[in-house]
mmCIF file of C-alpha atoms in Angstrom:
data_model
loop_
_atom_site.group_PDB
_atom_site.id
_atom_site.type_symbol
_atom_site.label_atom_id
_atom_site.label_comp_id
_atom_site.label_asym_id
_atom_site.label_seq_id
_atom_site.Cartn_x
_atom_site.Cartn_y
_atom_site.Cartn_z
ATOM 1 C CA UNK A 1 7.280 12.104 -10.409
ATOM 2 C CA UNK A 2 9.870 12.332 -8.117
ATOM 3 C CA UNK A 3 11.268 8.394 -7.343
ATOM 4 C CA UNK A 4 11.991 6.179 -4.424
ATOM 5 C CA UNK A 5 14.129 8.244 -2.493
ATOM 6 C CA UNK A 6 13.399 11.586 -4.008
ATOM 7 C CA UNK A 7 11.221 13.920 -1.915
ATOM 8 C CA UNK A 8 8.470 16.127 -4.036
ATOM 9 C CA UNK A 9 7.910 19.824 -1.847
ATOM 10 C CA UNK A 10 4.702 21.579 -3.119
ATOM 11 C CA UNK A 11 2.215 18.961 -1.409
ATOM 12 C CA UNK A 12 1.742 19.995 1.847
ATOM 13 C CA UNK A 13 -2.153 19.934 1.656
ATOM 14 C CA UNK A 14 -4.368 16.412 3.002
ATOM 15 C CA UNK A 15 -3.901 13.425 0.135
ATOM 16 C CA UNK A 16 -7.442 14.322 0.292
ATOM 17 C CA UNK A 17 -8.686 10.687 -1.243
ATOM 18 C CA UNK A 18 -12.309 9.135 -0.382
ATOM 19 C CA UNK A 19 -13.503 7.096 3.141
ATOM 20 C CA UNK A 20 -16.456 5.493 3.119
ATOM 21 C CA UNK A 21 -18.919 6.636 6.491
ATOM 22 C CA UNK A 22 -21.921 4.575 5.270
ATOM 23 C CA UNK A 23 -22.660 1.536 7.355
ATOM 24 C CA UNK A 24 -21.803 -1.784 6.771
ATOM 25 C CA UNK A 25 -23.001 -4.544 3.817
ATOM 26 C CA UNK A 26 -22.056 -7.982 4.221
ATOM 27 C CA UNK A 27 -20.384 -9.299 1.769
ATOM 28 C CA UNK A 28 -22.167 -13.036 0.253
ATOM 29 C CA UNK A 29 -18.149 -14.523 -0.219
ATOM 30 C CA UNK A 30 -19.668 -17.617 -2.277
ATOM 31 C CA UNK A 31 -20.936 -15.558 -4.942
ATOM 32 C CA UNK A 32 -18.055 -12.662 -4.428
ATOM 33 C CA UNK A 33 -15.709 -15.733 -4.963
ATOM 34 C CA UNK A 34 -16.727 -17.425 -8.069
ATOM 35 C CA UNK A 35 -17.070 -13.888 -9.872
ATOM 36 C CA UNK A 36 -13.970 -13.070 -9.051
ATOM 37 C CA UNK A 37 -12.331 -16.098 -10.521
ATOM 38 C CA UNK A 38 -14.319 -15.214 -13.258
ATOM 39 C CA UNK A 39 -12.602 -11.783 -13.497
ATOM 40 C CA UNK A 40 -9.185 -13.961 -13.534
ATOM 41 C CA UNK A 41 -9.800 -16.351 -16.287
ATOM 42 C CA UNK A 42 -6.853 -15.788 -18.900
ATOM 43 C CA UNK A 43 -9.800 -15.888 -21.699
ATOM 44 C CA UNK A 44 -11.936 -12.509 -20.402
ATOM 45 C CA UNK A 45 -10.954 -9.626 -21.774
ATOM 46 C CA UNK A 46 -9.923 -6.785 -19.245
ATOM 47 C CA UNK A 47 -11.492 -5.021 -17.644
ATOM 48 C CA UNK A 48 -11.711 -1.264 -19.274
ATOM 49 C CA UNK A 49 -13.588 1.114 -16.757
ATOM 50 C CA UNK A 50 -13.436 1.286 -13.153
ATOM 51 C CA UNK A 51 -17.506 3.067 -14.013
ATOM 52 C CA UNK A 52 -18.433 -0.693 -14.989
ATOM 53 C CA UNK A 53 -17.394 -2.126 -11.415
ATOM 54 C CA UNK A 54 -19.862 -1.725 -8.285
ATOM 55 C CA UNK A 55 -19.397 0.582 -5.534
ATOM 56 C CA UNK A 56 -20.744 -0.903 -2.510
ATOM 57 C CA UNK A 57 -19.835 2.338 -0.150
ATOM 58 C CA UNK A 58 -20.652 5.749 -1.189
ATOM 59 C CA UNK A 59 -17.628 8.686 -0.664
ATOM 60 C CA UNK A 60 -18.341 11.530 1.314
ATOM 61 C CA UNK A 61 -15.434 13.213 -1.157
ATOM 62 C CA UNK A 62 -16.192 17.363 -1.199
ATOM 63 C CA UNK A 63 -15.921 19.542 -4.373
ATOM 64 C CA UNK A 64 -12.738 20.896 -2.922
ATOM 65 C CA UNK A 65 -11.777 17.184 -1.360
ATOM 66 C CA UNK A 66 -11.631 16.567 -5.346
ATOM 67 C CA UNK A 67 -9.260 19.768 -5.811
ATOM 68 C CA UNK A 68 -7.117 19.684 -3.310
ATOM 69 C CA UNK A 69 -5.794 15.619 -4.554
ATOM 70 C CA UNK A 70 -6.050 16.728 -8.339
ATOM 71 C CA UNK A 71 -3.777 19.348 -7.158
ATOM 72 C CA UNK A 72 -1.364 17.218 -5.273
ATOM 73 C CA UNK A 73 -1.062 14.969 -7.824
ATOM 74 C CA UNK A 74 -0.597 17.773 -10.144
ATOM 75 C CA UNK A 75 1.999 19.576 -7.865
ATOM 76 C CA UNK A 76 4.512 16.435 -7.074
ATOM 77 C CA UNK A 77 4.497 15.698 -11.304
ATOM 78 C CA UNK A 78 5.329 20.074 -11.579
ATOM 79 C CA UNK A 79 7.282 19.781 -8.963
ATOM 80 C CA UNK A 80 9.465 16.845 -9.636
ATOM 81 C CA UNK A 81 9.853 17.392 -13.956
ATOM 82 C CA UNK A 82 10.615 21.347 -12.670
ATOM 83 C CA UNK A 83 13.373 19.846 -10.175
ATOM 84 C CA UNK A 84 15.043 17.001 -11.294
ATOM 85 C CA UNK A 85 18.104 16.709 -13.053
ATOM 86 C CA UNK A 86 18.166 13.030 -12.817
ATOM 87 C CA UNK A 87 18.190 11.306 -16.812
ATOM 88 C CA UNK A 88 14.604 10.266 -17.220
ATOM 89 C CA UNK A 89 13.332 6.406 -16.977
ATOM 90 C CA UNK A 90 10.709 4.392 -17.840
ATOM 91 C CA UNK A 91 7.934 3.438 -14.903
ATOM 92 C CA UNK A 92 8.669 0.878 -14.454
ATOM 93 C CA UNK A 93 10.203 -0.762 -11.183
ATOM 94 C CA UNK A 94 12.842 -1.567 -12.325
ATOM 95 C CA UNK A 95 13.393 1.139 -14.535
ATOM 96 C CA UNK A 96 12.993 3.974 -11.929
ATOM 97 C CA UNK A 97 14.005 2.470 -8.823
ATOM 98 C CA UNK A 98 17.375 1.539 -10.471
ATOM 99 C CA UNK A 99 17.662 4.924 -12.150
ATOM 100 C CA UNK A 100 16.658 6.641 -9.567
ATOM 101 C CA UNK A 101 18.349 5.479 -6.383
ATOM 102 C CA UNK A 102 21.050 6.886 -4.876
ATOM 103 C CA UNK A 103 24.929 4.845 -4.834
ATOM 104 C CA UNK A 104 25.097 3.430 -1.143
ATOM 105 C CA UNK A 105 28.604 3.114 0.163
ATOM 106 C CA UNK A 106 29.699 -0.196 0.864
ATOM 107 C CA UNK A 107 31.308 -1.962 3.620
ATOM 108 C CA UNK A 108 32.445 -5.395 2.728
ATOM 109 C CA UNK A 109 30.803 -5.376 0.348
ATOM 110 C CA UNK A 110 26.961 -6.324 1.689
ATOM 111 C CA UNK A 111 26.430 -3.939 4.173
ATOM 112 C CA UNK A 112 25.357 -0.094 3.118
ATOM 113 C CA UNK A 113 24.734 2.801 4.658
ATOM 114 C CA UNK A 114 21.526 4.434 4.764
ATOM 115 C CA UNK A 115 20.598 7.187 2.565
ATOM 116 C CA UNK A 116 18.592 10.895 4.028
ATOM 117 C CA UNK A 117 15.771 9.292 4.306
ATOM 118 C CA UNK A 118 17.337 5.968 6.224
ATOM 119 C CA UNK A 119 17.047 3.797 3.628
ATOM 120 C CA UNK A 120 20.024 1.738 2.447
ATOM 121 C CA UNK A 121 20.426 0.214 -0.940
ATOM 122 C CA UNK A 122 19.132 -3.557 -0.049
ATOM 123 C CA UNK A 123 15.625 -1.681 1.376
ATOM 124 C CA UNK A 124 15.717 0.008 -2.225
ATOM 125 C CA UNK A 125 16.414 -3.606 -4.051
ATOM 126 C CA UNK A 126 13.103 -5.292 -1.621
ATOM 127 C CA UNK A 127 11.251 -2.578 -2.385
ATOM 128 C CA UNK A 128 11.339 -2.502 -6.328
ATOM 129 C CA UNK A 129 10.349 -6.303 -5.568
ATOM 130 C CA UNK A 130 6.876 -5.260 -3.717
ATOM 131 C CA UNK A 131 3.833 -4.441 -5.083
ATOM 132 C CA UNK A 132 1.691 -2.606 -2.294
ATOM 133 C CA UNK A 133 -1.996 -2.704 -2.293
ATOM 134 C CA UNK A 134 -4.370 -1.232 -0.736
ATOM 135 C CA UNK A 135 -6.339 2.272 -0.052
ATOM 136 C CA UNK A 136 -5.832 6.145 -0.658
ATOM 137 C CA UNK A 137 -3.834 6.582 2.379
ATOM 138 C CA UNK A 138 -1.465 3.953 0.386
ATOM 139 C CA UNK A 139 -2.308 5.900 -2.888
ATOM 140 C CA UNK A 140 0.015 8.548 -1.089
ATOM 141 C CA UNK A 141 3.337 6.649 -2.323
ATOM 142 C CA UNK A 142 2.404 6.583 -5.841
ATOM 143 C CA UNK A 143 0.889 10.348 -6.005
ATOM 144 C CA UNK A 144 3.869 11.317 -3.451
ATOM 145 C CA UNK A 145 6.477 9.559 -6.249
ATOM 146 C CA UNK A 146 7.429 7.749 -3.443
ATOM 147 C CA UNK A 147 6.878 5.042 -5.352
ATOM 148 C CA UNK A 148 7.133 4.136 -9.125
ATOM 149 C CA UNK A 149 3.500 3.576 -10.493
ATOM 150 C CA UNK A 150 4.323 -0.382 -10.822
ATOM 151 C CA UNK A 151 4.450 -1.152 -7.627
ATOM 152 C CA UNK A 152 1.160 0.271 -5.743
ATOM 153 C CA UNK A 153 -1.922 -0.088 -6.899
ATOM 154 C CA UNK A 154 -4.155 2.018 -4.442
ATOM 155 C CA UNK A 155 -7.059 3.703 -4.803
ATOM 156 C CA UNK A 156 -9.648 5.240 -2.563
ATOM 157 C CA UNK A 157 -12.461 4.360 -0.479
ATOM 158 C CA UNK A 158 -10.970 0.608 -0.402
ATOM 159 C CA UNK A 159 -11.124 -1.872 1.619
ATOM 160 C CA UNK A 160 -10.876 -5.047 3.004
ATOM 161 C CA UNK A 161 -14.203 -5.846 2.392
ATOM 162 C CA UNK A 162 -14.980 -4.032 -1.264
ATOM 163 C CA UNK A 163 -11.803 -5.055 -2.398
ATOM 164 C CA UNK A 164 -13.074 -6.755 -5.190
ATOM 165 C CA UNK A 165 -15.727 -3.905 -5.946
ATOM 166 C CA UNK A 166 -13.146 -1.521 -7.715
ATOM 167 C CA UNK A 167 -10.406 -2.286 -10.291
ATOM 168 C CA UNK A 168 -6.442 -0.157 -10.289
ATOM 169 C CA UNK A 169 -4.572 1.094 -13.357
ATOM 170 C CA UNK A 170 -1.922 -1.471 -14.515
ATOM 171 C CA UNK A 171 0.077 0.223 -17.231
ATOM 172 C CA UNK A 172 -2.023 2.078 -18.885
ATOM 173 C CA UNK A 173 -5.671 0.441 -18.136
ATOM 174 C CA UNK A 174 -7.593 -0.546 -15.819
ATOM 175 C CA UNK A 175 -8.119 -4.069 -14.023
ATOM 176 C CA UNK A 176 -9.150 -6.405 -10.555
ATOM 177 C CA UNK A 177 -6.830 -6.350 -8.451
ATOM 178 C CA UNK A 178 -6.081 -10.114 -9.433
ATOM 179 C CA UNK A 179 -5.597 -9.647 -12.980
ATOM 180 C CA UNK A 180 -3.313 -6.863 -12.133
ATOM 181 C CA UNK A 181 -1.039 -8.963 -9.250
ATOM 182 C CA UNK A 182 -1.180 -12.028 -12.672
ATOM 183 C CA UNK A 183 0.154 -9.147 -14.612
ATOM 184 C CA UNK A 184 2.707 -7.641 -11.827
ATOM 185 C CA UNK A 185 3.418 -10.408 -10.883
ATOM 186 C CA UNK A 186 6.206 -9.274 -8.027
ATOM 187 C CA UNK A 187 8.126 -11.379 -5.740
ATOM 188 C CA UNK A 188 6.342 -9.543 -2.396
ATOM 189 C CA UNK A 189 3.088 -8.196 -2.234
ATOM 190 C CA UNK A 190 1.968 -6.230 0.790
ATOM 191 C CA UNK A 191 -1.931 -5.271 1.451
ATOM 192 C CA UNK A 192 -1.700 -1.800 3.040
ATOM 193 C CA UNK A 193 -5.224 -1.014 3.954
ATOM 194 C CA UNK A 194 -8.164 -0.510 6.459
ATOM 195 C CA UNK A 195 -9.068 3.146 7.491
ATOM 196 C CA UNK A 196 -12.034 2.048 5.573
ATOM 197 C CA UNK A 197 -12.827 -1.019 7.254
ATOM 198 C CA UNK A 198 -12.335 0.174 10.802
ATOM 199 C CA UNK A 199 -16.109 1.821 11.388
ATOM 200 C CA UNK A 200 -17.341 0.092 9.633
ATOM 201 C CA UNK A 201 -17.205 -3.696 10.160
ATOM 202 C CA UNK A 202 -15.754 -5.760 13.240
ATOM 203 C CA UNK A 203 -12.377 -6.696 14.209
ATOM 204 C CA UNK A 204 -13.823 -10.345 13.151
ATOM 205 C CA UNK A 205 -15.805 -9.820 10.025
ATOM 206 C CA UNK A 206 -12.022 -7.861 9.181
ATOM 207 C CA UNK A 207 -10.389 -11.716 9.616
ATOM 208 C CA UNK A 208 -12.828 -13.233 7.925
ATOM 209 C CA UNK A 209 -12.246 -10.058 4.805
ATOM 210 C CA UNK A 210 -9.333 -10.521 4.890
ATOM 211 C CA UNK A 211 -8.561 -14.419 4.611
ATOM 212 C CA UNK A 212 -10.915 -14.465 1.203
ATOM 213 C CA UNK A 213 -8.688 -11.467 -0.149
ATOM 214 C CA UNK A 214 -5.741 -13.071 0.816
ATOM 215 C CA UNK A 215 -7.006 -16.535 -0.497
ATOM 216 C CA UNK A 216 -8.075 -14.853 -3.889
ATOM 217 C CA UNK A 217 -4.740 -12.986 -4.632
ATOM 218 C CA UNK A 218 -2.585 -15.720 -3.523
ATOM 219 C CA UNK A 219 -4.621 -18.279 -6.162
ATOM 220 C CA UNK A 220 -3.382 -16.242 -8.914
ATOM 221 C CA UNK A 221 0.222 -15.228 -7.021
ATOM 222 C CA UNK A 222 1.064 -19.056 -5.985
ATOM 223 C CA UNK A 223 4.374 -18.210 -4.913
ATOM 224 C CA UNK A 224 4.750 -14.535 -3.540
ATOM 225 C CA UNK A 225 4.932 -13.844 -0.777
ATOM 226 C CA UNK A 226 2.185 -11.765 1.408
ATOM 227 C CA UNK A 227 2.248 -9.066 4.096
ATOM 228 C CA UNK A 228 -0.881 -7.609 5.951
ATOM 229 C CA UNK A 229 -0.100 -3.132 7.390
ATOM 230 C CA UNK A 230 -0.839 -2.404 10.494
ATOM 231 C CA UNK A 231 -3.814 0.543 10.189
ATOM 232 C CA UNK A 232 -2.011 4.205 10.404
ATOM 233 C CA UNK A 233 -3.324 5.946 13.143
ATOM 234 C CA UNK A 234 -5.104 9.456 13.330
ATOM 235 C CA UNK A 235 -4.180 12.361 14.842
ATOM 236 C CA UNK A 236 -6.017 13.387 18.343
ATOM 237 C CA UNK A 237 -8.721 16.059 17.374
ATOM 238 C CA UNK A 238 -9.534 13.879 14.360
ATOM 239 C CA UNK A 239 -13.470 12.670 13.957
ATOM 240 C CA UNK A 240 -13.246 10.548 11.889
ATOM 241 C CA UNK A 241 -13.146 7.624 14.244
ATOM 242 C CA UNK A 242 -10.299 6.369 17.222
ATOM 243 C CA UNK A 243 -6.914 5.370 17.754
ATOM 244 C CA UNK A 244 -8.701 2.759 19.979
ATOM 245 C CA UNK A 245 -10.299 1.502 17.086
ATOM 246 C CA UNK A 246 -7.484 1.574 14.873
ATOM 247 C CA UNK A 247 -5.411 -0.320 17.763
ATOM 248 C CA UNK A 248 -7.994 -3.100 18.909
ATOM 249 C CA UNK A 249 -7.912 -3.431 14.301
ATOM 250 C CA UNK A 250 -4.392 -3.302 14.431
ATOM 251 C CA UNK A 251 -4.025 -6.166 17.593
ATOM 252 C CA UNK A 252 -6.587 -8.526 16.017
ATOM 253 C CA UNK A 253 -5.545 -8.787 13.013
ATOM 254 C CA UNK A 254 -2.011 -9.602 13.398
ATOM 255 C CA UNK A 255 -3.381 -12.547 15.931
ATOM 256 C CA UNK A 256 -5.247 -13.686 13.812
ATOM 257 C CA UNK A 257 -1.487 -13.537 11.138
ATOM 258 C CA UNK A 258 0.181 -15.294 13.634
ATOM 259 C CA UNK A 259 1.171 -18.740 12.370
ATOM 260 C CA UNK A 260 -0.496 -18.340 8.816
ATOM 261 C CA UNK A 261 1.974 -18.494 5.588
ATOM 262 C CA UNK A 262 1.017 -14.236 5.171
ATOM 263 C CA UNK A 263 3.094 -12.171 7.687
ATOM 264 C CA UNK A 264 2.175 -8.589 9.264
ATOM 265 C CA UNK A 265 3.907 -5.327 9.842
ATOM 266 C CA UNK A 266 3.923 -2.723 12.053
ATOM 267 C CA UNK A 267 3.003 0.930 10.287
ATOM 268 C CA UNK A 268 1.968 2.584 13.255
ATOM 269 C CA UNK A 269 4.090 2.291 15.933
ATOM 270 C CA UNK A 270 6.675 4.768 14.576
ATOM 271 C CA UNK A 271 4.300 7.643 13.186
ATOM 272 C CA UNK A 272 2.362 7.661 16.618
ATOM 273 C CA UNK A 273 3.808 10.510 19.648
ATOM 274 C CA UNK A 274 3.578 9.553 23.040
ATOM 275 C CA UNK A 275 0.171 10.020 22.904
ATOM 276 C CA UNK A 276 -0.604 6.719 20.269
ATOM 277 C CA UNK A 277 -1.843 9.307 18.162
ATOM 278 C CA UNK A 278 -0.732 9.991 14.590
ATOM 279 C CA UNK A 279 1.998 12.404 15.434
ATOM 280 C CA UNK A 280 0.744 16.527 13.247
ATOM 281 C CA UNK A 281 4.143 16.250 11.657
ATOM 282 C CA UNK A 282 3.130 13.131 9.695
ATOM 283 C CA UNK A 283 -0.266 14.577 8.900
ATOM 284 C CA UNK A 284 -1.239 15.268 5.633
ATOM 285 C CA UNK A 285 -3.488 18.285 6.793
ATOM 286 C CA UNK A 286 -6.461 15.913 8.028
ATOM 287 C CA UNK A 287 -5.738 13.943 10.275
ATOM 288 C CA UNK A 288 -6.150 10.514 8.791
ATOM 289 C CA UNK A 289 -3.644 10.887 5.929
ATOM 290 C CA UNK A 290 -0.342 11.110 5.522
ATOM 291 C CA UNK A 291 1.752 14.205 4.584
ATOM 292 C CA UNK A 292 5.379 12.522 2.188
ATOM 293 C CA UNK A 293 7.776 12.629 4.836
ATOM 294 C CA UNK A 294 5.791 9.772 6.316
ATOM 295 C CA UNK A 295 5.870 7.546 4.423
ATOM 296 C CA UNK A 296 9.543 7.599 4.700
ATOM 297 C CA UNK A 297 8.784 6.711 8.505
ATOM 298 C CA UNK A 298 6.203 3.698 6.857
ATOM 299 C CA UNK A 299 9.090 2.092 4.057
ATOM 300 C CA UNK A 300 11.859 2.092 7.111
ATOM 301 C CA UNK A 301 9.807 0.493 9.323
ATOM 302 C CA UNK A 302 8.663 -2.330 6.937
ATOM 303 C CA UNK A 303 12.010 -2.770 6.417
ATOM 304 C CA UNK A 304 13.271 -2.876 9.677
ATOM 305 C CA UNK A 305 11.091 -5.829 10.088
ATOM 306 C CA UNK A 306 11.641 -7.977 6.732
ATOM 307 C CA UNK A 307 14.795 -6.822 5.733
ATOM 308 C CA UNK A 308 17.108 -6.015 8.503
ATOM 309 C CA UNK A 309 15.885 -9.024 10.305
ATOM 310 C CA UNK A 310 15.955 -11.486 6.634
ATOM 311 C CA UNK A 311 12.340 -12.410 7.135
ATOM 312 C CA UNK A 312 12.569 -11.693 3.057
ATOM 313 C CA UNK A 313 15.440 -12.319 0.734
ATOM 314 C CA UNK A 314 16.035 -11.597 -3.450
ATOM 315 C CA UNK A 315 18.636 -10.119 -5.332
ATOM 316 C CA UNK A 316 17.024 -7.234 -7.657
ATOM 317 C CA UNK A 317 19.149 -4.200 -9.242
ATOM 318 C CA UNK A 318 21.936 -5.983 -9.037
ATOM 319 C CA UNK A 319 22.658 -6.660 -5.361
ATOM 320 C CA UNK A 320 21.531 -9.444 -3.210
ATOM 321 C CA UNK A 321 18.852 -8.428 -0.350
ATOM 322 C CA UNK A 322 17.742 -9.763 3.594
ATOM 323 C CA UNK A 323 18.555 -13.930 3.301
ATOM 324 C CA UNK A 324 19.572 -13.833 0.336
ATOM 325 C CA UNK A 325 22.709 -10.889 1.317
ATOM 326 C CA UNK A 326 23.565 -13.740 3.385
#
């Protein structure tokens, strides 16, 4: 795959991973919490297959969708291998981003010019320290080769209400979300999901499910900083849901997180056109998933809100970013 600043061509087809449309099942957090705690115990053997987990939603992915999704990932890999002239580097977060990052122009040693995608060296350093956790839309960061594998834990049909029913690939093996994150130990975690919740729960229940998710992950990453990203918009002609429902979900979780230790980041606004819907040019083809170029808008919004405002800070790839660059 291409790396963080690279762009994948030939992947214009939709990122067609499963979106759940079935009725919602209420989650028993007490029972689930006990099971999640058991799953994160160091003595437990790692989960080796996603087949062993209980899926609480059914997919409606057609054979055509499956083919498109597989084709998109294969094309991304093939395209990158055929066109890349850069030295092949490790797929770890540090090596991949370091190896692919365009040399930025500096001014006074602390100010970096953005590259062709609008991202600066400081932005890349922050992204190196960050893991994105989410659904099929979030997985586009990995499928399209925009972020390294170690920086994206995402899978189709994942939602705030059911994330602990899934396992995620982490360095060649399948683990529960808490276990995988305990291995990766990111400085920052951005949770990017909700499209599979918007038709399934009320905004209030969505917040409750997120509370349980955040509490559980915080138990294995007590020193990491968490952010919840807004649900991305959909095009005006899609019948999957409505942007009004998505906006209500986003506003409710934003208000719910206010004053807590978890921040909220808006990744939706920059993807919208004048009518409040997803800009058609950012659609991956189905009006719900995103095209490769949309992910750079997505990342720029995150970096503008977190790095430029010095909400975050650290030192990665030899570069101080955010508040650490003061």
